[in-house]
């Protein structure tokens, strides 16, 4: 039997791969997505789902531009995905309070507010009293807060599954439990991928394999460094809501979800590639959560989990075609913001695969030239 050929094969069924599959399917490209476990089984189900363009990307102007555009795409994406997949991605646009617990933090946040206002974003300083009026369960120890009305949130695993199902509804194929062993490369051009079941021919490959990106490309002699940064989280349930808005500090955030759940995250441990949930990690989050929201200690325990954020040495994701391998596109390394950046990443990568120039300047996200000895397997 002749093996089916696809225009594009995507490796990785996290939020990034699924968003790209969705965009390519919308453009009627024949696309196959291969995921070695289940859709959304790694970082994309561990995420808290914050769309923290202003709260989390204050330091990186390069990513901030993409992030705020991506955030603005969510209302349309949410409606489109609901229509195609039936999944409600849980988009909530009630804003975020970035809390100051020290005078230094208050100074820093006030500077960020002026900077963001000058860029046309909404942000305002709340005194402690104003912050407590907005969120009455907050600790009276807060010194004030940066209020960001436009940083919303979604349910990360629902978003990922909604992208996947919508892509399938538009004609994409998805195979779970399909571990890609390496790319098939001839004359520095991708011609297929290899799984344990054989070779699948294709014209382009998009690698969106999160922390698996580096090891996937190694057999082909390509060095694209992505390392894991582990994050642990837990959640509680309350019968009456304790919060309306997301509460964010450098070490701990609290995200109020549907059905009375509050997600508390997240630890940050570089190069840890296990998914153990540790007492040390959870107890440190509990202490920080209590300092922000004392009444959380009366909430009912729900669950705990962890995941690995894909990070790159230059702190920016890779978005582009590999300079040494035609037809090999990479979208990986979205670190703490892959959920937020997923809609725009899907559009950018679909443009690149189609040979179009994306509307946004993506030169900062180019793939490095570095190679190991090239094998072309
Ligand atoms: P992944 O979701 O890890 O998907 C990659 C997929 O590739 C995996 O499913 C893997 O099995 C598959 N794969 C790997 N190798 C192969 C292979 N050889 N063959 C086939 N398949 C393969 N981001 C936000 O925007 N907001 C947040 O609030 C937020 N909170 C977070 C909290 C925590 C605790 C963590 C850990 C992350 C958080 N993030 C958040 C970051 C976000 O989760 C990631 O940036 C995003 O999920 C990365 O998506 P991805 O598709 O690149 O990776
Ligand atoms: N963006 C939240 C986290 O990575 O923990």
Short mmCIF file of C-alpha atoms and ligand atoms in Angstrom, two decimals:
data_model
loop_
_atom_site.label_atom_id
_atom_site.label_comp_id
_atom_site.label_asym_id
_atom_site.label_seq_id
_atom_site.Cartn_x
_atom_site.Cartn_y
_atom_site.Cartn_z
CA UNK A 1 0.00 0.00 0.00
CA UNK A 2 1.36 3.45 -0.89
CA UNK A 3 2.15 5.63 2.15
CA UNK A 4 0.04 8.78 2.28
CA UNK A 5 1.99 12.00 1.67
CA UNK A 6 1.19 15.19 3.57
CA UNK A 7 2.05 18.75 2.74
CA UNK A 8 3.01 19.42 6.37
CA UNK A 9 3.71 17.20 9.38
CA UNK A 10 3.66 18.84 12.82
CA UNK A 11 5.54 17.16 15.65
CA UNK A 12 4.03 17.84 19.08
CA UNK A 13 0.44 18.05 20.29
CA UNK A 14 0.80 20.82 22.85
CA UNK A 15 -0.89 24.18 22.50
CA UNK A 16 1.71 25.38 19.98
CA UNK A 17 1.50 22.38 17.63
CA UNK A 18 -2.31 22.32 17.86
CA UNK A 19 -2.63 26.04 17.15
CA UNK A 20 -0.40 25.65 14.07
CA UNK A 21 -2.45 22.64 12.91
CA UNK A 22 -5.61 24.71 13.29
CA UNK A 23 -4.24 27.60 11.23
CA UNK A 24 -2.87 25.33 8.51
CA UNK A 25 -6.15 23.39 8.32
CA UNK A 26 -8.00 26.70 7.96
CA UNK A 27 -5.80 27.38 4.95
CA UNK A 28 -6.64 23.96 3.50
CA UNK A 29 -3.11 22.56 3.73
CA UNK A 30 -3.00 18.77 4.15
CA UNK A 31 -1.62 18.43 7.66
CA UNK A 32 -0.80 15.56 9.99
CA UNK A 33 0.02 16.18 13.66
CA UNK A 34 1.97 13.51 15.56
CA UNK A 35 1.98 13.45 19.36
CA UNK A 36 4.00 10.89 21.27
CA UNK A 37 1.56 10.76 24.21
CA UNK A 38 -1.90 12.37 24.34
CA UNK A 39 -2.86 15.84 23.12
CA UNK A 40 -2.06 18.38 25.89
CA UNK A 41 -0.26 15.86 28.07
CA UNK A 42 2.80 18.02 28.87
CA UNK A 43 3.28 21.74 29.63
CA UNK A 44 0.03 22.69 27.93
CA UNK A 45 -2.10 20.99 30.57
CA UNK A 46 0.07 22.14 33.49
CA UNK A 47 -0.33 25.83 32.66
CA UNK A 48 -2.42 28.17 34.78
CA UNK A 49 -3.80 29.70 31.59
CA UNK A 50 -3.04 33.36 32.35
CA UNK A 51 -2.94 35.71 29.37
CA UNK A 52 -0.43 37.87 31.20
CA UNK A 53 0.89 40.06 28.39
CA UNK A 54 1.30 43.04 30.70
CA UNK A 55 1.85 41.23 34.00
CA UNK A 56 4.45 38.74 32.83
CA UNK A 57 6.23 40.33 29.89
CA UNK A 58 7.04 43.72 31.32
CA UNK A 59 10.79 43.24 30.86
CA UNK A 60 10.85 41.96 27.29
CA UNK A 61 9.77 44.57 24.74
CA UNK A 62 10.40 42.10 21.89
CA UNK A 63 7.97 39.52 23.18
CA UNK A 64 5.57 42.10 24.59
CA UNK A 65 4.60 43.25 21.10
CA UNK A 66 3.67 39.71 20.03
CA UNK A 67 2.06 38.98 23.39
CA UNK A 68 -0.34 41.90 23.38
CA UNK A 69 -1.42 41.15 19.82
CA UNK A 70 -1.91 37.49 20.71
CA UNK A 71 -3.97 38.42 23.76
CA UNK A 72 -6.23 40.55 21.56
CA UNK A 73 -6.95 37.54 19.32
CA UNK A 74 -8.55 35.47 22.11
CA UNK A 75 -12.16 36.68 21.86
CA UNK A 76 -12.32 35.73 18.18
CA UNK A 77 -10.37 32.50 18.70
CA UNK A 78 -12.66 31.52 21.57
CA UNK A 79 -15.79 31.97 19.44
CA UNK A 80 -14.25 30.18 16.44
CA UNK A 81 -13.11 27.21 18.53
CA UNK A 82 -16.47 26.93 20.30
CA UNK A 83 -18.23 26.83 16.95
CA UNK A 84 -15.91 24.20 15.44
CA UNK A 85 -15.13 21.99 18.44
CA UNK A 86 -17.95 22.61 20.91
CA UNK A 87 -15.30 23.33 23.59
CA UNK A 88 -15.57 26.45 25.74
CA UNK A 89 -11.96 27.52 26.41
CA UNK A 90 -13.02 29.36 29.58
CA UNK A 91 -11.95 32.83 28.46
CA UNK A 92 -12.33 35.22 31.40
CA UNK A 93 -11.50 38.90 30.97
CA UNK A 94 -11.78 40.26 34.48
CA UNK A 95 -8.23 41.52 34.82
CA UNK A 96 -5.25 40.92 37.05
CA UNK A 97 -3.77 42.59 40.13
CA UNK A 98 0.00 42.58 40.30
CA UNK A 99 0.59 43.00 44.01
CA UNK A 100 3.31 45.03 45.77
CA UNK A 101 4.31 43.66 49.15
CA UNK A 102 7.41 45.88 49.52
CA UNK A 103 8.21 49.53 48.79
CA UNK A 104 10.69 48.45 46.08
CA UNK A 105 8.00 46.44 44.32
CA UNK A 106 5.61 49.37 44.53
CA UNK A 107 8.23 51.66 42.89
CA UNK A 108 8.92 49.12 40.16
CA UNK A 109 5.22 48.63 39.40
CA UNK A 110 4.56 52.38 39.22
CA UNK A 111 7.34 52.64 36.60
CA UNK A 112 5.82 49.78 34.63
CA UNK A 113 2.44 51.48 34.74
CA UNK A 114 3.83 54.67 33.14
CA UNK A 115 5.73 52.64 30.58
CA UNK A 116 2.68 50.58 29.62
CA UNK A 117 0.43 53.63 29.50
CA UNK A 118 2.92 55.24 27.09
CA UNK A 119 2.56 52.15 24.89
CA UNK A 120 -1.21 52.60 24.84
CA UNK A 121 -2.06 49.85 27.36
CA UNK A 122 -4.44 50.17 30.28
CA UNK A 123 -2.81 49.92 33.70
CA UNK A 124 -3.37 51.84 36.91
CA UNK A 125 -1.96 52.02 40.42
CA UNK A 126 -4.30 51.04 43.25
CA UNK A 127 -3.63 52.00 46.83
CA UNK A 128 -3.98 49.22 49.41
CA UNK A 129 -7.49 50.45 50.22
CA UNK A 130 -8.53 50.46 46.56
CA UNK A 131 -7.05 46.99 46.03
CA UNK A 132 -9.00 45.69 49.05
CA UNK A 133 -12.19 47.29 47.77
CA UNK A 134 -11.71 45.42 44.52
CA UNK A 135 -10.74 42.12 46.17
CA UNK A 136 -11.94 42.17 49.81
CA UNK A 137 -10.29 38.85 50.77
CA UNK A 138 -6.79 40.17 49.98
CA UNK A 139 -4.40 40.46 52.89
CA UNK A 140 -4.34 43.90 54.56
CA UNK A 141 -0.50 43.62 54.27
CA UNK A 142 -0.52 44.51 50.57
CA UNK A 143 1.01 47.93 49.89
CA UNK A 144 -0.85 48.47 46.64
CA UNK A 145 -1.26 46.89 43.23
CA UNK A 146 -0.90 47.41 39.52
CA UNK A 147 -4.35 46.81 38.06
CA UNK A 148 -4.31 45.39 34.54
CA UNK A 149 -7.89 45.11 33.26
CA UNK A 150 -6.97 43.43 29.96
CA UNK A 151 -4.87 40.46 31.18
CA UNK A 152 -7.41 37.62 31.13
CA UNK A 153 -7.15 33.86 31.37
CA UNK A 154 -8.32 30.61 29.77
CA UNK A 155 -8.34 26.90 30.68
CA UNK A 156 -5.08 25.77 29.08
CA UNK A 157 -5.93 22.12 28.41
CA UNK A 158 -9.35 23.08 26.99
CA UNK A 159 -7.69 25.60 24.67
CA UNK A 160 -5.24 22.97 23.43
CA UNK A 161 -7.93 20.33 22.88
CA UNK A 162 -10.17 22.91 21.21
CA UNK A 163 -7.38 23.80 18.72
CA UNK A 164 -6.85 20.08 18.05
CA UNK A 165 -10.52 19.23 17.56
CA UNK A 166 -11.12 22.30 15.41
CA UNK A 167 -8.13 21.40 13.24
CA UNK A 168 -9.62 17.92 12.75
CA UNK A 169 -13.03 19.42 11.96
CA UNK A 170 -11.30 21.39 9.19
CA UNK A 171 -9.57 18.32 7.75
CA UNK A 172 -6.32 17.89 9.71
CA UNK A 173 -5.29 14.42 10.90
CA UNK A 174 -3.96 13.79 14.38
CA UNK A 175 -2.22 10.66 15.66
CA UNK A 176 -1.59 10.22 19.38
CA UNK A 177 1.03 7.83 20.76
CA UNK A 178 3.14 8.48 17.64
CA UNK A 179 6.72 9.12 18.71
CA UNK A 180 8.80 10.78 16.00
CA UNK A 181 12.33 9.34 16.01
CA UNK A 182 14.01 11.74 13.59
CA UNK A 183 13.53 13.75 10.43
CA UNK A 184 14.29 12.35 7.01
CA UNK A 185 16.57 14.83 5.26
CA UNK A 186 18.03 14.73 1.74
CA UNK A 187 20.39 17.39 0.40
CA UNK A 188 19.69 19.60 3.43
CA UNK A 189 15.95 19.50 2.69
CA UNK A 190 13.27 17.76 4.77
CA UNK A 191 11.47 15.00 2.87
CA UNK A 192 9.71 13.19 5.71
CA UNK A 193 9.76 11.99 9.29
CA UNK A 194 10.45 8.58 10.80
CA UNK A 195 8.34 6.89 13.47
CA UNK A 196 8.59 3.28 14.67
CA UNK A 197 5.99 2.44 12.02
CA UNK A 198 8.07 3.78 9.15
CA UNK A 199 8.66 6.91 7.13
CA UNK A 200 5.94 9.47 6.44
CA UNK A 201 6.83 11.60 3.41
CA UNK A 202 6.01 15.32 3.50
CA UNK A 203 7.14 18.66 2.11
CA UNK A 204 7.51 20.50 5.41
CA UNK A 205 7.93 19.58 9.05
CA UNK A 206 7.03 21.91 11.91
CA UNK A 207 8.69 20.89 15.16
CA UNK A 208 6.62 22.06 18.14
CA UNK A 209 7.89 19.48 20.57
CA UNK A 210 8.38 21.71 23.64
CA UNK A 211 11.20 20.41 25.84
CA UNK A 212 11.53 17.44 23.45
CA UNK A 213 12.69 19.68 20.58
CA UNK A 214 16.44 19.47 21.23
CA UNK A 215 16.58 15.66 21.51
CA UNK A 216 14.33 15.19 18.49
CA UNK A 217 16.65 17.18 16.22
CA UNK A 218 19.90 15.77 17.57
CA UNK A 219 20.00 12.60 15.39
CA UNK A 220 19.90 14.93 12.37
CA UNK A 221 22.95 16.80 13.63
CA UNK A 222 20.94 19.94 14.37
CA UNK A 223 21.54 21.71 17.68
CA UNK A 224 18.50 23.72 18.81
CA UNK A 225 18.81 24.10 22.58
CA UNK A 226 15.61 24.00 24.65
CA UNK A 227 15.78 23.16 28.35
CA UNK A 228 13.08 22.39 30.92
CA UNK A 229 12.08 24.72 33.75
CA UNK A 230 9.86 22.74 36.06
CA UNK A 231 6.80 24.33 37.65
CA UNK A 232 4.63 22.86 40.40
CA UNK A 233 1.06 24.02 41.13
CA UNK A 234 -1.89 23.06 43.29
CA UNK A 235 -5.53 23.99 43.39
CA UNK A 236 -8.26 24.35 46.00
CA UNK A 237 -12.04 24.58 45.85
CA UNK A 238 -14.30 26.99 47.65
CA UNK A 239 -18.10 27.03 47.85
CA UNK A 240 -18.24 30.82 47.61
CA UNK A 241 -15.75 32.69 45.39
CA UNK A 242 -12.80 34.26 47.24
CA UNK A 243 -11.50 36.15 44.22
CA UNK A 244 -12.67 37.61 40.96
CA UNK A 245 -9.38 38.71 39.45
CA UNK A 246 -6.06 36.93 39.10
CA UNK A 247 -3.60 37.85 41.86
CA UNK A 248 0.04 37.90 40.76
CA UNK A 249 3.38 38.33 42.51
CA UNK A 250 6.87 37.28 41.43
CA UNK A 251 6.84 34.04 43.46
CA UNK A 252 3.17 33.08 43.49
CA UNK A 253 -0.08 33.66 41.63
CA UNK A 254 -3.70 32.76 42.31
CA UNK A 255 -6.02 32.24 39.37
CA UNK A 256 -9.77 31.91 40.06
CA UNK A 257 -11.23 29.29 37.71
CA UNK A 258 -14.67 27.87 36.94
CA UNK A 259 -16.65 25.92 39.55
CA UNK A 260 -14.98 27.56 42.57
CA UNK A 261 -11.44 26.34 41.80
CA UNK A 262 -8.41 28.54 42.54
CA UNK A 263 -5.12 27.55 40.89
CA UNK A 264 -2.03 28.44 42.90
CA UNK A 265 1.29 28.46 41.04
CA UNK A 266 4.06 28.04 40.43
CA UNK A 267 7.56 27.01 41.41
CA UNK A 268 10.46 27.59 39.02
CA UNK A 269 13.27 25.02 38.84
CA UNK A 270 15.67 25.11 35.90
CA UNK A 271 16.84 21.88 34.23
CA UNK A 272 14.57 19.69 36.37
CA UNK A 273 13.02 17.15 34.04
CA UNK A 274 10.97 15.06 36.44
CA UNK A 275 7.28 15.69 37.05
CA UNK A 276 7.28 14.90 40.77
CA UNK A 277 5.18 17.11 42.99
CA UNK A 278 7.24 17.84 46.10
CA UNK A 279 6.18 18.80 49.61
CA UNK A 280 8.81 21.55 49.52
CA UNK A 281 7.35 23.06 46.35
CA UNK A 282 3.74 22.92 47.47
CA UNK A 283 4.39 24.13 51.02
CA UNK A 284 6.34 27.15 49.77
CA UNK A 285 3.41 28.04 47.47
CA UNK A 286 0.97 27.57 50.36
CA UNK A 287 2.89 30.01 52.54
CA UNK A 288 3.00 32.62 49.80
CA UNK A 289 -0.70 32.12 49.00
CA UNK A 290 -1.64 32.59 52.65
CA UNK A 291 0.34 35.86 52.76
CA UNK A 292 -1.72 37.15 49.82
CA UNK A 293 -5.14 35.67 50.62
CA UNK A 294 -5.38 34.46 54.24
CA UNK A 295 -8.86 32.92 53.82
CA UNK A 296 -7.48 30.45 51.26
CA UNK A 297 -6.39 28.32 54.23
CA UNK A 298 -10.05 27.41 54.84
CA UNK A 299 -10.48 26.19 51.25
CA UNK A 300 -10.79 22.51 50.38
CA UNK A 301 -7.75 20.76 48.88
CA UNK A 302 -8.30 19.82 45.22
CA UNK A 303 -5.16 18.56 43.43
CA UNK A 304 -1.48 19.19 42.66
CA UNK A 305 0.58 18.77 39.47
CA UNK A 306 3.70 19.88 37.67
CA UNK A 307 4.97 20.52 34.16
CA UNK A 308 8.06 21.54 32.25
CA UNK A 309 8.23 24.94 30.63
CA UNK A 310 10.32 24.90 27.43
CA UNK A 311 12.99 27.61 27.71
CA UNK A 312 15.81 28.70 25.37
CA UNK A 313 19.25 30.08 26.24
CA UNK A 314 18.34 33.53 24.84
CA UNK A 315 14.95 33.64 26.64
CA UNK A 316 12.98 33.98 23.42
CA UNK A 317 11.07 31.29 21.52
CA UNK A 318 12.27 29.97 18.18
CA UNK A 319 9.89 30.84 15.36
CA UNK A 320 11.23 30.19 11.91
CA UNK A 321 12.79 27.94 9.31
CA UNK A 322 16.06 26.25 10.18
CA UNK A 323 18.92 28.01 8.32
CA UNK A 324 20.57 24.68 7.44
CA UNK A 325 17.58 22.57 6.59
CA UNK A 326 14.99 23.65 4.04
CA UNK A 327 11.42 22.83 4.95
CA UNK A 328 12.18 22.40 8.66
CA UNK A 329 10.25 24.94 10.73
CA UNK A 330 10.56 25.25 14.50
CA UNK A 331 8.11 26.76 17.00
CA UNK A 332 9.41 25.99 20.47
CA UNK A 333 10.66 27.59 23.67
CA UNK A 334 7.62 29.63 24.69
CA UNK A 335 8.69 29.22 28.32
CA UNK A 336 6.08 30.81 30.68
CA UNK A 337 3.78 32.22 28.00
CA UNK A 338 2.95 29.53 25.45
CA UNK A 339 -0.77 29.66 26.16
CA UNK A 340 -0.85 33.42 25.69
CA UNK A 341 1.34 33.24 22.57
CA UNK A 342 -0.42 30.29 20.94
CA UNK A 343 -2.85 32.17 18.64
CA UNK A 344 -0.18 34.41 17.13
CA UNK A 345 2.34 31.56 16.89
CA UNK A 346 -0.19 29.55 14.86
CA UNK A 347 -0.65 32.41 12.41
CA UNK A 348 3.07 33.19 12.09
CA UNK A 349 4.04 29.57 11.51
CA UNK A 350 1.24 28.99 8.99
CA UNK A 351 2.45 32.09 7.10
CA UNK A 352 6.03 30.80 7.08
CA UNK A 353 5.02 27.32 5.95
CA UNK A 354 3.04 28.91 3.10
CA UNK A 355 6.08 30.97 2.10
CA UNK A 356 4.49 34.26 3.19
CA UNK A 357 6.13 36.98 5.23
CA UNK A 358 4.34 37.31 8.59
CA UNK A 359 2.85 40.70 9.46
CA UNK A 360 5.03 40.91 12.58
CA UNK A 361 8.79 41.33 12.84
CA UNK A 362 10.04 37.92 13.90
CA UNK A 363 13.75 38.44 13.27
CA UNK A 364 14.51 38.17 17.00
CA UNK A 365 13.12 34.61 17.02
CA UNK A 366 15.35 33.19 14.26
CA UNK A 367 16.80 29.69 14.72
CA UNK A 368 20.54 29.63 15.52
CA UNK A 369 22.99 28.34 12.90
CA UNK A 370 24.75 25.93 15.28
CA UNK A 371 24.93 22.34 14.11
CA UNK A 372 26.49 19.14 15.39
CA UNK A 373 28.14 17.00 12.74
CA UNK A 374 25.43 16.82 10.08
CA UNK A 375 24.15 13.31 9.43
CA UNK A 376 21.13 13.85 7.20
CA UNK A 377 19.46 10.63 8.47
P1 LIG B 1 4.09 21.15 25.25
O1 LIG B 1 2.76 21.45 25.78
O2 LIG B 1 5.07 20.54 26.19
O3 LIG B 1 3.87 20.21 24.00
C1 LIG B 1 4.94 19.59 23.30
C2 LIG B 1 4.43 18.22 22.90
O4 LIG B 1 5.38 17.59 22.03
C3 LIG B 1 4.26 17.28 24.10
O5 LIG B 1 2.90 16.89 24.18
C4 LIG B 1 5.20 16.13 23.80
O6 LIG B 1 4.69 14.87 24.22
C5 LIG B 1 5.34 16.21 22.28
N1 LIG B 1 6.57 15.62 21.79
C6 LIG B 1 7.84 15.84 22.23
N2 LIG B 1 8.72 15.10 21.52
C7 LIG B 1 8.00 14.40 20.59
C8 LIG B 1 8.35 13.45 19.59
N3 LIG B 1 9.61 13.08 19.39
N4 LIG B 1 7.35 12.93 18.83
C9 LIG B 1 6.04 13.30 19.02
N5 LIG B 1 5.66 14.19 19.98
C10 LIG B 1 6.63 14.73 20.75
N6 LIG B 1 1.79 29.85 29.76
C11 LIG B 1 0.90 30.87 29.68
O7 LIG B 1 0.77 31.50 28.64
N7 LIG B 1 0.16 31.23 30.77
C12 LIG B 1 0.28 30.59 31.97
O8 LIG B 1 -0.41 30.92 32.92
C13 LIG B 1 1.20 29.53 32.08
N8 LIG B 1 1.36 28.88 33.24
C14 LIG B 1 2.23 27.83 33.34
C15 LIG B 1 2.35 27.15 34.54
C16 LIG B 1 3.17 26.03 34.63
C17 LIG B 1 3.28 25.30 35.94
C18 LIG B 1 3.87 25.60 33.49
C19 LIG B 1 4.73 24.37 33.55
C20 LIG B 1 3.79 26.29 32.29
C21 LIG B 1 2.98 27.42 32.20
N9 LIG B 1 2.86 28.16 31.03
C22 LIG B 1 1.96 29.18 30.92
C23 LIG B 1 3.73 27.88 29.88
C24 LIG B 1 3.02 27.02 28.84
O9 LIG B 1 2.46 25.90 29.48
C25 LIG B 1 4.03 26.55 27.78
O10 LIG B 1 4.75 27.65 27.27
C26 LIG B 1 3.30 25.88 26.62
O11 LIG B 1 2.40 24.91 27.09
C27 LIG B 1 4.30 25.24 25.67
O12 LIG B 1 3.55 24.58 24.69
P2 LIG B 1 4.26 23.59 23.68
O13 LIG B 1 3.20 23.10 22.77
O14 LIG B 1 5.46 24.23 23.10
O15 LIG B 1 4.82 22.42 24.62
N1 LIG B 2 3.18 31.84 33.34
C1 LIG B 2 3.09 31.23 34.59
C2 LIG B 2 4.13 30.20 34.84
O1 LIG B 2 4.90 29.88 33.99
O2 LIG B 2 4.20 29.72 35.94
#
